[in-house]
Short mmCIF file of C-alpha atoms in Angstrom, two decimals:
data_model
loop_
_atom_site.label_atom_id
_atom_site.label_comp_id
_atom_site.label_asym_id
_atom_site.label_seq_id
_atom_site.Cartn_x
_atom_site.Cartn_y
_atom_site.Cartn_z
CA MET A 147 -0.23 0.08 0.06
CA PRO A 148 1.38 3.57 -0.84
CA GLY A 149 0.26 5.12 2.21
CA LYS A 150 -1.47 8.21 2.75
CA ASN A 151 -2.03 11.78 1.14
CA TYR A 152 1.36 13.66 1.82
CA THR A 153 -0.21 16.71 3.66
CA ARG A 154 1.09 20.12 4.16
CA THR A 155 2.95 19.27 7.41
CA MET A 156 4.62 16.43 5.99
CA LYS A 157 5.66 18.32 3.07
CA LYS A 158 7.05 20.66 5.23
CA GLU A 159 8.80 17.63 6.73
CA VAL A 160 9.89 15.85 3.59
CA THR A 161 11.66 19.35 2.58
CA ASN A 162 13.53 19.50 5.65
CA GLN A 163 14.43 15.97 5.43
CA TRP A 164 15.87 17.17 2.11
CA HIS A 165 17.81 20.21 3.18
CA GLU A 166 19.59 18.52 5.93
CA LEU A 167 20.95 15.95 3.17
CA LEU A 168 21.77 18.98 0.98
CA PRO A 169 22.79 21.74 3.14
CA CYS A 170 24.50 23.32 0.14
CA MET A 171 20.58 23.80 -1.30
CA GLU A 172 18.18 26.40 -0.29
CA ILE A 173 14.65 25.94 1.06
CA GLU A 174 12.51 27.95 -1.64
CA GLU A 175 9.23 26.82 -0.97
CA ASN A 176 7.89 23.57 -0.07
CA MET A 177 8.98 20.31 -1.89
CA SER A 178 11.70 22.59 -3.77
CA LEU A 179 15.17 23.52 -2.90
CA MET A 180 17.72 25.31 -5.44
CA ASN A 181 21.30 26.51 -5.59
CA ILE A 182 22.45 28.79 -8.37
CA LEU A 183 25.82 28.15 -10.44
CA GLY A 184 26.77 30.82 -12.22
CA PRO A 185 24.08 31.68 -14.61
CA ILE A 186 22.02 28.27 -13.65
CA VAL A 187 19.77 27.30 -11.05
CA VAL A 188 20.32 23.90 -9.82
CA GLY A 189 17.07 22.72 -8.24
CA ILE A 190 15.57 19.58 -6.72
CA LEU A 191 11.61 19.53 -7.23
CA LEU A 192 9.92 16.78 -4.80
CA GLU A 193 7.20 16.78 -7.23
CA ILE A 194 3.66 15.05 -5.58
CA GLY A 195 1.75 12.12 -7.96
CA SER A 196 -1.59 13.07 -8.95
CA ASN A 197 -2.59 10.62 -6.18
CA LYS A 198 -1.44 12.82 -3.46
CA ASN A 199 0.39 9.93 -1.89
CA MET A 200 3.52 9.92 -3.41
CA TYR A 201 6.60 12.20 -4.82
CA TYR A 202 9.13 12.13 -7.23
CA PRO A 203 12.22 13.75 -6.52
CA THR A 204 13.64 15.23 -10.23
CA LEU A 205 16.92 17.67 -10.71
CA TYR A 206 16.81 19.98 -13.14
CA ILE A 207 18.43 22.67 -14.02
CA HIS A 208 17.24 26.61 -14.96
CA ASN A 209 19.40 29.13 -17.22
CA LEU A 210 19.06 32.61 -15.77
CA ALA A 211 20.72 33.93 -19.19
CA ASN A 212 18.05 32.89 -20.86
CA ASN A 213 15.26 35.81 -19.82
CA ILE A 214 11.69 34.28 -19.77
CA GLY A 215 10.36 35.31 -16.35
CA PHE A 216 10.06 32.16 -14.49
CA VAL A 217 12.17 29.06 -13.20
CA SER A 218 11.69 26.40 -15.79
CA THR A 219 12.59 22.57 -15.38
CA SER A 220 14.86 21.54 -17.99
CA LEU A 221 17.26 19.20 -18.62
CA ASN A 222 15.32 17.11 -15.60
CA ILE A 223 16.66 13.99 -14.23
CA THR A 224 15.00 11.48 -11.67
CA ASP A 225 15.38 7.97 -10.62
CA ASN A 226 13.86 6.21 -13.49
CA PHE A 227 10.91 8.09 -12.26
CA ASN A 228 11.33 6.25 -8.54
CA TYR A 229 9.04 7.69 -5.84
CA VAL A 230 8.76 8.00 -2.26
CA THR A 231 5.72 7.86 -0.28
CA THR A 232 4.73 7.68 3.87
CA VAL A 233 5.70 4.38 4.16
CA SER A 234 8.62 4.28 1.99
CA LYS A 235 11.47 2.79 3.91
CA PRO A 236 13.50 5.67 6.08
CA ASP A 237 16.58 6.04 4.33
CA LYS A 238 14.49 5.76 0.89
CA TYR A 239 14.90 9.32 -0.48
CA MET A 240 18.48 9.37 0.48
CA LYS A 241 19.44 6.65 -1.60
CA ILE A 242 17.37 8.79 -4.97
CA ALA A 243 19.22 11.61 -3.71
CA GLU A 244 22.66 9.60 -4.06
CA VAL A 245 21.84 8.61 -7.37
CA LEU A 246 20.46 12.19 -8.65
CA LYS A 247 24.01 13.72 -7.44
CA ASN A 248 25.35 10.74 -9.49
CA LYS A 249 23.57 11.26 -12.78
CA ALA A 250 23.83 15.39 -12.71
CA ILE A 251 25.00 16.78 -15.42
CA VAL A 252 24.94 20.02 -14.02
CA PRO A 253 26.57 19.41 -10.19
CA ILE A 254 24.60 19.92 -7.39
CA GLU A 255 26.96 21.09 -4.88
CA GLY A 256 30.40 22.75 -5.01
CA ASP A 257 32.41 25.28 -7.18
CA ILE A 258 33.48 23.80 -10.86
CA HIS A 259 35.83 25.26 -13.40
CA ILE A 260 33.88 26.51 -16.74
CA ASN A 261 35.61 23.87 -19.14
CA GLU A 262 34.58 21.16 -17.01
CA LEU A 263 31.14 22.17 -17.26
CA LEU A 264 30.81 22.99 -20.45
CA ASP A 265 32.82 19.79 -21.31
CA ARG A 266 30.02 17.33 -18.77
CA LEU A 267 27.59 19.45 -21.46
CA LYS A 268 28.73 18.37 -24.26
CA GLU A 269 29.41 14.63 -23.14
CA ALA A 270 25.70 14.59 -22.07
CA TYR A 271 24.44 15.83 -25.38
CA SER A 272 24.50 12.74 -27.59
CA ASN A 273 22.07 10.53 -24.95
CA LEU A 274 19.73 13.09 -24.63
CA TYR A 275 16.17 13.49 -26.49
CA HIS A 276 15.57 16.25 -28.77
CA SER A 277 14.14 18.92 -26.28
CA ASP A 278 16.99 18.36 -23.87
CA LYS A 279 19.61 18.45 -26.81
CA ILE A 280 18.22 22.20 -27.66
CA CYS A 281 18.58 23.21 -23.43
CA ILE A 282 22.35 21.77 -23.95
CA ILE A 283 23.03 23.72 -26.90
CA GLU A 284 21.32 27.40 -25.38
CA THR A 285 23.25 26.15 -21.94
CA VAL A 286 26.49 25.99 -23.57
CA LEU A 287 26.12 28.89 -25.51
CA TYR A 288 24.92 31.23 -22.75
CA LEU A 289 27.73 30.00 -20.16
CA ALA A 290 30.03 30.65 -23.37
CA GLY A 291 28.94 34.43 -23.42
CA TRP A 292 28.61 34.83 -19.56
CA SER A 293 32.12 33.90 -19.24
CA GLY A 294 33.06 36.64 -21.74
CA ASN A 295 36.20 34.54 -22.97
CA GLU A 296 36.45 34.61 -26.71
CA SER A 297 38.17 31.07 -27.42
CA ILE A 298 35.10 29.35 -24.80
CA ILE A 299 32.69 31.77 -27.28
CA LYS A 300 34.17 30.30 -30.35
CA GLU A 301 34.60 26.92 -29.26
CA SER A 302 30.82 26.61 -28.16
CA VAL A 303 29.71 28.60 -31.14
CA VAL A 304 31.56 25.75 -33.55
CA PHE A 305 29.96 23.19 -31.05
CA ALA A 306 26.13 24.63 -31.79
CA ASN A 307 26.36 25.19 -35.35
CA GLU A 308 27.60 21.62 -35.85
CA LYS A 309 24.70 20.14 -33.27
CA ILE A 310 22.05 22.65 -34.66
CA LYS A 311 22.41 20.88 -38.12
CA GLN A 312 21.75 17.41 -36.95
CA LEU A 313 18.56 19.02 -35.19
CA SER A 314 16.58 17.39 -38.33
CA THR A 315 12.81 17.71 -35.91
CA LEU A 316 13.47 21.45 -36.50
CA THR A 317 13.04 23.75 -40.00
CA GLU A 318 15.67 26.13 -40.87
CA GLU A 319 13.05 28.87 -39.86
CA ASP A 320 12.65 26.91 -36.03
CA LYS A 321 16.24 26.92 -36.10
CA ASP A 322 16.44 30.40 -37.03
CA LYS A 323 13.98 31.73 -34.17
CA VAL A 324 15.69 29.34 -31.55
CA PHE A 325 19.09 30.31 -32.16
CA SER A 326 19.73 33.88 -33.49
CA LYS A 327 18.71 35.54 -30.55
CA ILE A 328 21.53 33.50 -28.61
CA PHE A 329 24.09 34.18 -31.23
CA GLU A 330 23.36 38.02 -31.40
CA GLU A 331 23.45 37.78 -27.25
CA ILE A 332 26.92 36.13 -26.88
CA LYS A 333 28.16 38.77 -28.26
CA GLU A 334 27.66 40.93 -25.29
CA PRO A 335 28.99 39.30 -22.14
CA GLU A 336 28.18 42.24 -19.64
CA LYS A 337 24.59 42.37 -20.91
CA ILE A 338 24.31 38.60 -20.35
CA ARG A 339 25.72 39.07 -16.52
CA LYS A 340 23.40 42.18 -15.92
CA THR A 341 20.61 39.94 -17.25
CA VAL A 342 21.18 36.98 -14.74
CA GLU A 343 21.55 39.39 -12.03
CA GLU A 344 18.45 40.81 -12.65
CA GLN A 345 16.47 37.42 -13.01
CA ILE A 346 17.74 36.36 -9.15
CA ILE A 347 15.95 39.81 -8.49
CA GLU A 348 12.87 39.65 -10.51
CA LEU A 349 12.22 35.73 -9.40
CA LYS A 350 12.98 36.22 -5.98
CA LEU A 351 16.15 33.77 -6.02
CA ASP A 352 18.36 36.21 -4.38
CA LYS A 353 18.53 34.53 -0.83
CA LEU A 354 19.67 31.32 -2.41
CA PRO A 355 23.18 30.24 -1.76
CA ARG A 356 25.77 30.68 -4.79
CA ARG A 357 28.13 28.79 -6.03
CA SER A 358 31.41 30.05 -8.37
CA ILE A 359 31.80 28.78 -12.01
CA LEU A 360 35.64 29.57 -11.77
CA LEU A 361 37.20 31.19 -15.11
#
């Protein structure tokens, strides 16, 4: 039996458990924890299922440089949709958290050099579904632009152009709509950094822990 439905009090207890397990993150709201790595929000969503008696831990990223006005759960990763109920073994959520940490493309905690982060994103590309591939290309480009490093920007543009050609499900018109704006934006690193800081304020994320991308 899956157990009784999660109440507001139970959700708060669950959220605190995850916060104790992952102090590198901060509680954004019940069943949601986040931190910020450079221009990227790294979050864990403890998503309640439709039957209200289980939750699915999901790791995701959101790119603050892509000014869309809300936090999206892009590049989301689960432990094969493994879930937790009120009658699960007490350490089940800990085991799922460990799986998510190990599967993470963008690490959950600690600082990271930009070259390592870009390598991780590029290496993950071939194993992802179509929408996540688009997210990888966008994130690589925005990270490069945010860094302001000319050689990194050039390398990322080469990577992006190569992968964009392979996106057979997008028409040339769609590709232009999706990526031409980004190619222009990454020419102005200061503007990208300003957008990131403005988004942090607008989305009320300024209390979250911030980690560094080493340049």
